[in-house]
PDB file of C-alpha atoms in Angstrom:
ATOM      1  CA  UNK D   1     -19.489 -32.474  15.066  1.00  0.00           C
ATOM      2  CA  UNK D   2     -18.005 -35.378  16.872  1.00  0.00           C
ATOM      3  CA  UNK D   3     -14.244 -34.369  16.485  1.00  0.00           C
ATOM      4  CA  UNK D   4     -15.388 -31.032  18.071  1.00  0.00           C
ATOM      5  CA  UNK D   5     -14.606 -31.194  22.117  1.00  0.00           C
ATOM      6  CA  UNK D   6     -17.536 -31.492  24.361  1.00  0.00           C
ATOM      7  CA  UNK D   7     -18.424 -29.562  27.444  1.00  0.00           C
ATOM      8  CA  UNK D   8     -17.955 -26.049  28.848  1.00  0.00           C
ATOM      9  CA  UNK D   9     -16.116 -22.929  27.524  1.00  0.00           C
ATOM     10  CA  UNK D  10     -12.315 -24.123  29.056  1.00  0.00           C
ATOM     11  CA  UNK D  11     -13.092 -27.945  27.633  1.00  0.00           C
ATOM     12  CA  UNK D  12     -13.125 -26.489  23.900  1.00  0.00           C
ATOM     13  CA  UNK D  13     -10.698 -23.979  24.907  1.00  0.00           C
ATOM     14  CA  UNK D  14      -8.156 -27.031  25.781  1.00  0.00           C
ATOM     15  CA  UNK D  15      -9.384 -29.143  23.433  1.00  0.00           C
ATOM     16  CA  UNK D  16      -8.583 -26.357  20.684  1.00  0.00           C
ATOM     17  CA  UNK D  17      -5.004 -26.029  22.198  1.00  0.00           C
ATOM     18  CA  UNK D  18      -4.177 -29.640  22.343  1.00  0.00           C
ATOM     19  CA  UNK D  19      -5.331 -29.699  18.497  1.00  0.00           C
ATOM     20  CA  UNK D  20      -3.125 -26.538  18.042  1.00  0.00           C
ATOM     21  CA  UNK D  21      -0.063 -28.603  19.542  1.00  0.00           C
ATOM     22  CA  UNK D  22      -0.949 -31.448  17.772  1.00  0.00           C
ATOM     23  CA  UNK D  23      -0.926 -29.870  13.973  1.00  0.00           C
ATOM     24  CA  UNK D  24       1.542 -27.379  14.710  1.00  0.00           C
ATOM     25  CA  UNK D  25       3.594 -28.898  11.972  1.00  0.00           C
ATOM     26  CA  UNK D  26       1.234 -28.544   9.480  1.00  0.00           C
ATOM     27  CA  UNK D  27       0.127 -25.500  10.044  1.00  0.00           C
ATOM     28  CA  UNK D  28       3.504 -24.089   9.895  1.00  0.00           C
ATOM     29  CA  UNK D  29       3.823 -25.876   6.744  1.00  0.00           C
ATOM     30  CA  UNK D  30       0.692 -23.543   5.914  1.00  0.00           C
ATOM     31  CA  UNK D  31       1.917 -20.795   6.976  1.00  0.00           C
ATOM     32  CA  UNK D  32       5.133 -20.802   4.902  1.00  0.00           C
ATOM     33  CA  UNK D  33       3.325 -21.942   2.201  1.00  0.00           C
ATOM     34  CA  UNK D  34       0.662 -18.855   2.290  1.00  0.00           C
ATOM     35  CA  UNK D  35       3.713 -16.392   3.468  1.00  0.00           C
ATOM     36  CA  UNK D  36       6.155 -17.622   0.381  1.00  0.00           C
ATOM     37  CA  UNK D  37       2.820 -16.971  -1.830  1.00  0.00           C
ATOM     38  CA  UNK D  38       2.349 -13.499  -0.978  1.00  0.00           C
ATOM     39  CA  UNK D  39       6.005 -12.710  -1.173  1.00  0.00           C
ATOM     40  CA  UNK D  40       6.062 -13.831  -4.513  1.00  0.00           C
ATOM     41  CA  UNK D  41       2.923 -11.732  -5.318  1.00  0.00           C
ATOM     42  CA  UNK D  42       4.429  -8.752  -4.035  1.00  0.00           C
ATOM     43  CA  UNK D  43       7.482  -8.939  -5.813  1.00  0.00           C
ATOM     44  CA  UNK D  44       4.901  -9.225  -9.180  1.00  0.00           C
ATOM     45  CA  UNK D  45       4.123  -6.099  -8.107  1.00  0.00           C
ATOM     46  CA  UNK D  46       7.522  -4.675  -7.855  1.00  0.00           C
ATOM     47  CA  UNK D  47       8.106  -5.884 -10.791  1.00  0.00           C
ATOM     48  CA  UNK D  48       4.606  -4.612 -12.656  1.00  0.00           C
ATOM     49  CA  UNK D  49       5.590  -0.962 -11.324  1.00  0.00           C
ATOM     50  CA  UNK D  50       8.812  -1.521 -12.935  1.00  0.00           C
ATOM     51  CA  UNK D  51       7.991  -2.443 -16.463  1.00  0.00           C
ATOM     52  CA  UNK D  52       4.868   0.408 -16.591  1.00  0.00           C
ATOM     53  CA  UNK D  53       7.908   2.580 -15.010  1.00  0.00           C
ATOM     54  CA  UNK D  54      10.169   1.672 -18.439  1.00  0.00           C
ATOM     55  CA  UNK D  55       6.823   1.593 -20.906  1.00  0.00           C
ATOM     56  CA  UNK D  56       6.141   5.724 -19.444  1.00  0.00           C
ATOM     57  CA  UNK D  57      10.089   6.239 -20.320  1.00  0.00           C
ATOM     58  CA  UNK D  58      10.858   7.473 -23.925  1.00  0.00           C
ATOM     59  CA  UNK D  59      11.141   4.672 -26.388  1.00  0.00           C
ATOM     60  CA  UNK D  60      14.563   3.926 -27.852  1.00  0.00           C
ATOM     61  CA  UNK D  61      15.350   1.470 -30.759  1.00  0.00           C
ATOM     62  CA  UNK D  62      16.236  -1.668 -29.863  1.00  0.00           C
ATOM     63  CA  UNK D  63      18.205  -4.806 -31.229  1.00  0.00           C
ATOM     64  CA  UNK D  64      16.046  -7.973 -32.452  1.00  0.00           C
ATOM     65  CA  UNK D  65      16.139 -10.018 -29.345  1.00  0.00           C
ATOM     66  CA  UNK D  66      15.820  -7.072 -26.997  1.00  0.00           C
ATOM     67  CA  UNK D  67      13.039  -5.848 -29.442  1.00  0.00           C
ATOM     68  CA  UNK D  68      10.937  -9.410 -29.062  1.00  0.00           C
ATOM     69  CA  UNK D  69      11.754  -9.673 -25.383  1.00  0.00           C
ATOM     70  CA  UNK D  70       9.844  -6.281 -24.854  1.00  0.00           C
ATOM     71  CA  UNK D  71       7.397  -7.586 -27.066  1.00  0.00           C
ATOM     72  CA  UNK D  72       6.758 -10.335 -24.844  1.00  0.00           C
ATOM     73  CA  UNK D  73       6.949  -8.394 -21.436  1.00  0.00           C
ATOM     74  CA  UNK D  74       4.558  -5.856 -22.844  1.00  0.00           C
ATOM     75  CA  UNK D  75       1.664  -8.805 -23.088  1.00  0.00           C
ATOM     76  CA  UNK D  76       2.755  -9.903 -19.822  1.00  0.00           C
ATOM     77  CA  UNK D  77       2.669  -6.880 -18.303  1.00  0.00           C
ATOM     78  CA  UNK D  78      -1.039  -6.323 -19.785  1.00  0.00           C
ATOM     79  CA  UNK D  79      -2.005  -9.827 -18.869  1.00  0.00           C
ATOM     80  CA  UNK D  80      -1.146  -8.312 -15.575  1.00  0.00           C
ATOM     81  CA  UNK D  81      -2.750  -4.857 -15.823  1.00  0.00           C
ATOM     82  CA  UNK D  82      -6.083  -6.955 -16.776  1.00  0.00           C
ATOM     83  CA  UNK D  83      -6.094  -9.214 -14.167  1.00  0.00           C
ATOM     84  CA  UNK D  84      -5.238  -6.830 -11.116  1.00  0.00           C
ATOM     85  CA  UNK D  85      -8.514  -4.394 -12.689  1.00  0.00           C
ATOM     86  CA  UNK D  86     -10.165  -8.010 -12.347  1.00  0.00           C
ATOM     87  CA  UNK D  87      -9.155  -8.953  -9.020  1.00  0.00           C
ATOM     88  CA  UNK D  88     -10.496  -5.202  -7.739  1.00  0.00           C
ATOM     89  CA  UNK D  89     -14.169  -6.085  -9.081  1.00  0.00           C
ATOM     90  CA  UNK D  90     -13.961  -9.607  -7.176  1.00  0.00           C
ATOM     91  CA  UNK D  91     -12.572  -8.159  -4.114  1.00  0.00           C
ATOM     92  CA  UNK D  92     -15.577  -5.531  -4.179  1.00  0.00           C
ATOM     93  CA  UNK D  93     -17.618  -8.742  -4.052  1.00  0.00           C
ATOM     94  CA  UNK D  94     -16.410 -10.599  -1.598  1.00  0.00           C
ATOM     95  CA  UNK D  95     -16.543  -7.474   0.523  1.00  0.00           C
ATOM     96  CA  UNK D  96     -20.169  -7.428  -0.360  1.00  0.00           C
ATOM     97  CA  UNK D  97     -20.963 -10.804   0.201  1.00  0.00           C
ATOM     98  CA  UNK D  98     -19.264 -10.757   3.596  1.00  0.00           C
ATOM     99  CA  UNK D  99     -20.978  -7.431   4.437  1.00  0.00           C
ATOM    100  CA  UNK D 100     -24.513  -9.285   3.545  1.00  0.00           C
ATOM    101  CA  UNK D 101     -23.669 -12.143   6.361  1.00  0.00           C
ATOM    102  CA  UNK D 102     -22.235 -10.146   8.929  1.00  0.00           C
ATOM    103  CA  UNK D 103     -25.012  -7.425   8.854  1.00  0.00           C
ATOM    104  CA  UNK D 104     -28.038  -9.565   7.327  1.00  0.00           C
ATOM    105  CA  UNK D 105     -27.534 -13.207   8.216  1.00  0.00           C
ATOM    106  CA  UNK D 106     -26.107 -13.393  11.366  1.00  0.00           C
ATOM    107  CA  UNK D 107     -27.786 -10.682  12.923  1.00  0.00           C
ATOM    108  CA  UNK D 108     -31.278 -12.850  11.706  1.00  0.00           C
ATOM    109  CA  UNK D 109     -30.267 -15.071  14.161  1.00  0.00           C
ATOM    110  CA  UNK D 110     -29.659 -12.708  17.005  1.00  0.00           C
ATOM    111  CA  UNK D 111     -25.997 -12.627  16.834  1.00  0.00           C
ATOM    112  CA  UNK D 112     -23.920  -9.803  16.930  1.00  0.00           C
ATOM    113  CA  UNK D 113     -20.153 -10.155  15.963  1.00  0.00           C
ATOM    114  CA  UNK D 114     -17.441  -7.117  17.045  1.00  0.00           C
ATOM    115  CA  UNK D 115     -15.434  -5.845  14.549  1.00  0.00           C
ATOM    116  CA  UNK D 116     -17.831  -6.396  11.448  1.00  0.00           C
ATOM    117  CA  UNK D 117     -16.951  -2.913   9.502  1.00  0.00           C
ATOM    118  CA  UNK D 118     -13.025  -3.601  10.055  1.00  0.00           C
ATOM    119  CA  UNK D 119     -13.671  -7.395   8.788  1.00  0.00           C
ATOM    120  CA  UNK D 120     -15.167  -5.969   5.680  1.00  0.00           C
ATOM    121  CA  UNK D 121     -12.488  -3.471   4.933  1.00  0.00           C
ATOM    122  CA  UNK D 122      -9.909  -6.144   5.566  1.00  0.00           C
ATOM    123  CA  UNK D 123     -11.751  -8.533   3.336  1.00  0.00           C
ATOM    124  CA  UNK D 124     -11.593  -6.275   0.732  1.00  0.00           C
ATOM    125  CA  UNK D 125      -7.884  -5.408   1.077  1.00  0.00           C
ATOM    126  CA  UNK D 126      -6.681  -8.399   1.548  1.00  0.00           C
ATOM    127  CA  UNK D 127      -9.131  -9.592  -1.413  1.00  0.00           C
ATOM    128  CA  UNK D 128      -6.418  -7.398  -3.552  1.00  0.00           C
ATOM    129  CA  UNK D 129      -4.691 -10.992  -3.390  1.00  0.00           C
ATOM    130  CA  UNK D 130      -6.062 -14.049  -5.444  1.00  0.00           C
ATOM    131  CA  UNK D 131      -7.087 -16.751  -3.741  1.00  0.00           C
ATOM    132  CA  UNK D 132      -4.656 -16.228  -0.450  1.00  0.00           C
ATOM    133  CA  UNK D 133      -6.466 -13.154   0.375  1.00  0.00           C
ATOM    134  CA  UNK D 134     -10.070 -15.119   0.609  1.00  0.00           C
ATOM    135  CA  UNK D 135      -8.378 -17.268   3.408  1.00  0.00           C
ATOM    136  CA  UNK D 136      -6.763 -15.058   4.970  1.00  0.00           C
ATOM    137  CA  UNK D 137     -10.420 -12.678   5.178  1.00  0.00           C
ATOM    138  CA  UNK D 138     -12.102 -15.888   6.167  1.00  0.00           C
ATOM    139  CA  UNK D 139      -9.783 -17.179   9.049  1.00  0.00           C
ATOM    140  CA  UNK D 140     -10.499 -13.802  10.223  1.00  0.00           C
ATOM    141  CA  UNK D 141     -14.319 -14.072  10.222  1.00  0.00           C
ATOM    142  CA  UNK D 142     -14.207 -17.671  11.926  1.00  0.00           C
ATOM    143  CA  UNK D 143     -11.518 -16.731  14.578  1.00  0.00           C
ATOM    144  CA  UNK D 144     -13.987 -13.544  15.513  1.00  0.00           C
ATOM    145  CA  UNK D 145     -16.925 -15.831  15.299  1.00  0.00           C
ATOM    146  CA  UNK D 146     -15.233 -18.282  18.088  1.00  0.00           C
ATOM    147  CA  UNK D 147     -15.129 -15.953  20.199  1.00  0.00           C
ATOM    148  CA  UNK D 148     -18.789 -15.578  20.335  1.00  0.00           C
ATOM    149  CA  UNK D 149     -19.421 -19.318  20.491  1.00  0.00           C
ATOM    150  CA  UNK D 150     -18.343 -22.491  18.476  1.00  0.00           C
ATOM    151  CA  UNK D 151     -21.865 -22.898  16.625  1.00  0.00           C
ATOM    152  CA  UNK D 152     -21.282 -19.225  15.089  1.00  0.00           C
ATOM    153  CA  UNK D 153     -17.731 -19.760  14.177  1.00  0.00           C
ATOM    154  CA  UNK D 154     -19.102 -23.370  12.484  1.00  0.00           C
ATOM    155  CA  UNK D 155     -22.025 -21.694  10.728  1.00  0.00           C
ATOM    156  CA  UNK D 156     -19.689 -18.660   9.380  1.00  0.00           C
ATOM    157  CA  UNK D 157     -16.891 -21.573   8.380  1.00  0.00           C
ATOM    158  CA  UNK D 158     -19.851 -23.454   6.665  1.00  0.00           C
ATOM    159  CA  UNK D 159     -21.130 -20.143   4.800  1.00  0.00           C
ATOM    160  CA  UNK D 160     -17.714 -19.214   3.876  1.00  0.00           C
ATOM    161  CA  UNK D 161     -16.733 -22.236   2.292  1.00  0.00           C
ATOM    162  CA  UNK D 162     -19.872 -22.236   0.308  1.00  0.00           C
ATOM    163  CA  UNK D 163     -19.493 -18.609  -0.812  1.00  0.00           C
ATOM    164  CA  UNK D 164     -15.856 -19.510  -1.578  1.00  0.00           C
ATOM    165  CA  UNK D 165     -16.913 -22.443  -4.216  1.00  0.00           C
ATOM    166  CA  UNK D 166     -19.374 -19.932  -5.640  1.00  0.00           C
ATOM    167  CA  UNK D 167     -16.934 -17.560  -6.430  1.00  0.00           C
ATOM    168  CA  UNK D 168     -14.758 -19.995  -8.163  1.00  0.00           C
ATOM    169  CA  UNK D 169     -17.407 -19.505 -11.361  1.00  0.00           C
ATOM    170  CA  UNK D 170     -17.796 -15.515 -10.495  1.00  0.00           C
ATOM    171  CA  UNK D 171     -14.587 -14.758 -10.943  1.00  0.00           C
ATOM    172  CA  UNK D 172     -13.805 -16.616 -13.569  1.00  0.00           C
ATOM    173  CA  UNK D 173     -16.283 -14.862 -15.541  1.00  0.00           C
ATOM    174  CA  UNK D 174     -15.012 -11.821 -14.453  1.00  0.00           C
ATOM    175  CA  UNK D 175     -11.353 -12.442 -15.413  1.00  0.00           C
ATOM    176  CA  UNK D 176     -12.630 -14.144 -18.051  1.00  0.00           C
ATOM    177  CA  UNK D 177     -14.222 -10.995 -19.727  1.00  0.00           C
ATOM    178  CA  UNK D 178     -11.106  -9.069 -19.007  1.00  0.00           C
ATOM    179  CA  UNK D 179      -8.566 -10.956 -20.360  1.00  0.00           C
ATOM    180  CA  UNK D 180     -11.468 -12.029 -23.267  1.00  0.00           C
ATOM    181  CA  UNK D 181     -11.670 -15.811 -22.528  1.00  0.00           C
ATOM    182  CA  UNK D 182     -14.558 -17.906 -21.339  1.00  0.00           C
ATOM    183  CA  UNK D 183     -15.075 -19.236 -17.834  1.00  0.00           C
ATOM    184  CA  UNK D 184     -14.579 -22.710 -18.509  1.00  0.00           C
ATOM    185  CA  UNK D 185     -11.596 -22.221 -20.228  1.00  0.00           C
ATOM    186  CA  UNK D 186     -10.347 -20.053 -17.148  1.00  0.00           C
ATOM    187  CA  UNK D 187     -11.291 -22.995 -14.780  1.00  0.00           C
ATOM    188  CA  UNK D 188      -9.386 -25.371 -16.676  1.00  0.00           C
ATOM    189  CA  UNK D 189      -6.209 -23.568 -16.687  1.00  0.00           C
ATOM    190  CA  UNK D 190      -6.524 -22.886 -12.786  1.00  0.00           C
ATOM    191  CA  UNK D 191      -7.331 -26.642 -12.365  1.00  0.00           C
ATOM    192  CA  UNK D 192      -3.957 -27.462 -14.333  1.00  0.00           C
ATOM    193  CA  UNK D 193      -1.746 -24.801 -12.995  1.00  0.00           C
ATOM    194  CA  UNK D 194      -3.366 -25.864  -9.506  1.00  0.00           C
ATOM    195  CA  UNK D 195      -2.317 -29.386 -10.230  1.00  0.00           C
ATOM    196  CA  UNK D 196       1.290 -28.537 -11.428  1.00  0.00           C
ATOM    197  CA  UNK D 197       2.270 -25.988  -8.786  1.00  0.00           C
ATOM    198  CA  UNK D 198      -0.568 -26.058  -6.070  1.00  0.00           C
ATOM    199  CA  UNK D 199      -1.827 -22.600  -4.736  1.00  0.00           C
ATOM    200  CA  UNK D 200       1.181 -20.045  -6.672  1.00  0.00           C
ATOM    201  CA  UNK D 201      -0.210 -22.206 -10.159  1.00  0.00           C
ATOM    202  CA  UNK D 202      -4.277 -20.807  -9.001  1.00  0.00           C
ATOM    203  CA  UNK D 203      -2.863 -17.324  -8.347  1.00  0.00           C
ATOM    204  CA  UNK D 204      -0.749 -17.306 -11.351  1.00  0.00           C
ATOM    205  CA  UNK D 205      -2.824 -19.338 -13.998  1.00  0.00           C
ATOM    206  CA  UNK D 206      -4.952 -16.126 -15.212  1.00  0.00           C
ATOM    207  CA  UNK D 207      -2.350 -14.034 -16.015  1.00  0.00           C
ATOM    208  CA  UNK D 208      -0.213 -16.845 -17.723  1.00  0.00           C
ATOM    209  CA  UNK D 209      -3.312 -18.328 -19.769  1.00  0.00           C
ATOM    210  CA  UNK D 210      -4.082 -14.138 -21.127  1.00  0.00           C
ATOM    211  CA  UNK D 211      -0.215 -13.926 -22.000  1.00  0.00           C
ATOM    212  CA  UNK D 212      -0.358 -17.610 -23.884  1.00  0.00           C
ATOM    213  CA  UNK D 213      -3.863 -16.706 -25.263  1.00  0.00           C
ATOM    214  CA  UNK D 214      -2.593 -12.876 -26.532  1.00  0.00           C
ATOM    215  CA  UNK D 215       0.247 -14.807 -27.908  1.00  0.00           C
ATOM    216  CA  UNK D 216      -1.487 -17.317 -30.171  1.00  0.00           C
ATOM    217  CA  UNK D 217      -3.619 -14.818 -30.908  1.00  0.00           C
ATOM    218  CA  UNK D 218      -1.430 -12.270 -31.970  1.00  0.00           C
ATOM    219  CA  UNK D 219       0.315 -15.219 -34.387  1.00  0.00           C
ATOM    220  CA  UNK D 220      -2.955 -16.251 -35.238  1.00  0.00           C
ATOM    221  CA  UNK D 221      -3.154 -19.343 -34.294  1.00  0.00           C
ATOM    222  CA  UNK D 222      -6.466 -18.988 -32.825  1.00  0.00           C
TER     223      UNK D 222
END
């Protein structure tokens, strides 16, 4: 590519600092952005264990408004269940996937990264996450790949980013079929949530469309 610097090893190497110096803004904007998005994930979590903590815990009677608050935490909370069963199945894949390019496809071409059976393990773990987990696996892969050479790390950005699109429609059929609603449906309500609160409206927008779904549906309304 023409943006790319030209010449020997310590040209890119400079040329990939100066562009390091030059963003640094923006990629602490990133950073933030991706650390403030896990944090928020994790306290999900927290508070997931919590309400299957209270849901194992005998059952007392409750007032009206406490009564249809519960209510409406229980479909939350299996909105949630749903989606994190989900989430393991797509994870599995993308482990997959990357295992089939770091064993199959690059190895075609005679290259041979380090690292490749801790790359899948991390993929998969830190697939666990929607959406932020996929970049985090793949800026993994590329930085690995640079160190072999700039064509590999290009080749495994350009394969990545492919694979990534792909699996917009894969998982949507697969948390689609948990949570009981149709892929295109899915895809709309990530594309809106995505629109309204960028990347926490992607990782959020299955679980809220299964709780608004269960909801209607439960009223039947639809």
């Amino acid at each position: 590519a023409a943006w790319l610097p030209q010449g020997d090893d310590s040209a890119i190497r400079a040329g990939l600092v100066e562009w390091l110096r030059t963003h640094a803004l923006e990629i602490r904007q990133y950073s933030g952005n991706a650390g403030r998005a896990v944090l928020h994930f994790i306290i999900g979590l927290i508070i997931g264990s919590f309400i299957a903590l209270r849901e194992a815990s005998p059952q007392q009677t409750l007032a009206p408004l406490a009564s249809a608050l519960c209510e409406r935490v229980n479909r939350l909370s299996d909105a949630f269940h749903r989606v994190v069963f989900a989430q393991v199945r797509i994870s599995a894949l993308n482990a997959l996937l990357t295992g089939v390019y770091l064993f199959v496809v690059l190895p075609a071409f005679g290259v041979q990264l380090p690292f490749t059976k801790t790359m899948i393990v991390v993929t998969f773990l830190v697939g666990l996450l929607p959406v932020i987990g996929n970049l985090i696996s793949n800026s993994v892969i590329v930085i690995i790949s640079l160190s072999h050479s700039l064509q590999v790390a290009a080749g495994s950005l350009a394969f990545l980013v492919v694979i990534h699109k792909l699996e917009y429609f894969v998982n949507a059929r697969i948390i689609g079929e948990q949570i009981k609603a149709r892929a295109w449906e899915l895809l709309i309500a990530m594309l809106v949530m995505e629109a309204a609160f960028g990347l926490q409206g992607v990782i959020a927008a299955p679980i809220i469309y299964a709780y608004i779904k269960k909801e209607l549906s439960d009223r039947e309304l639809i």
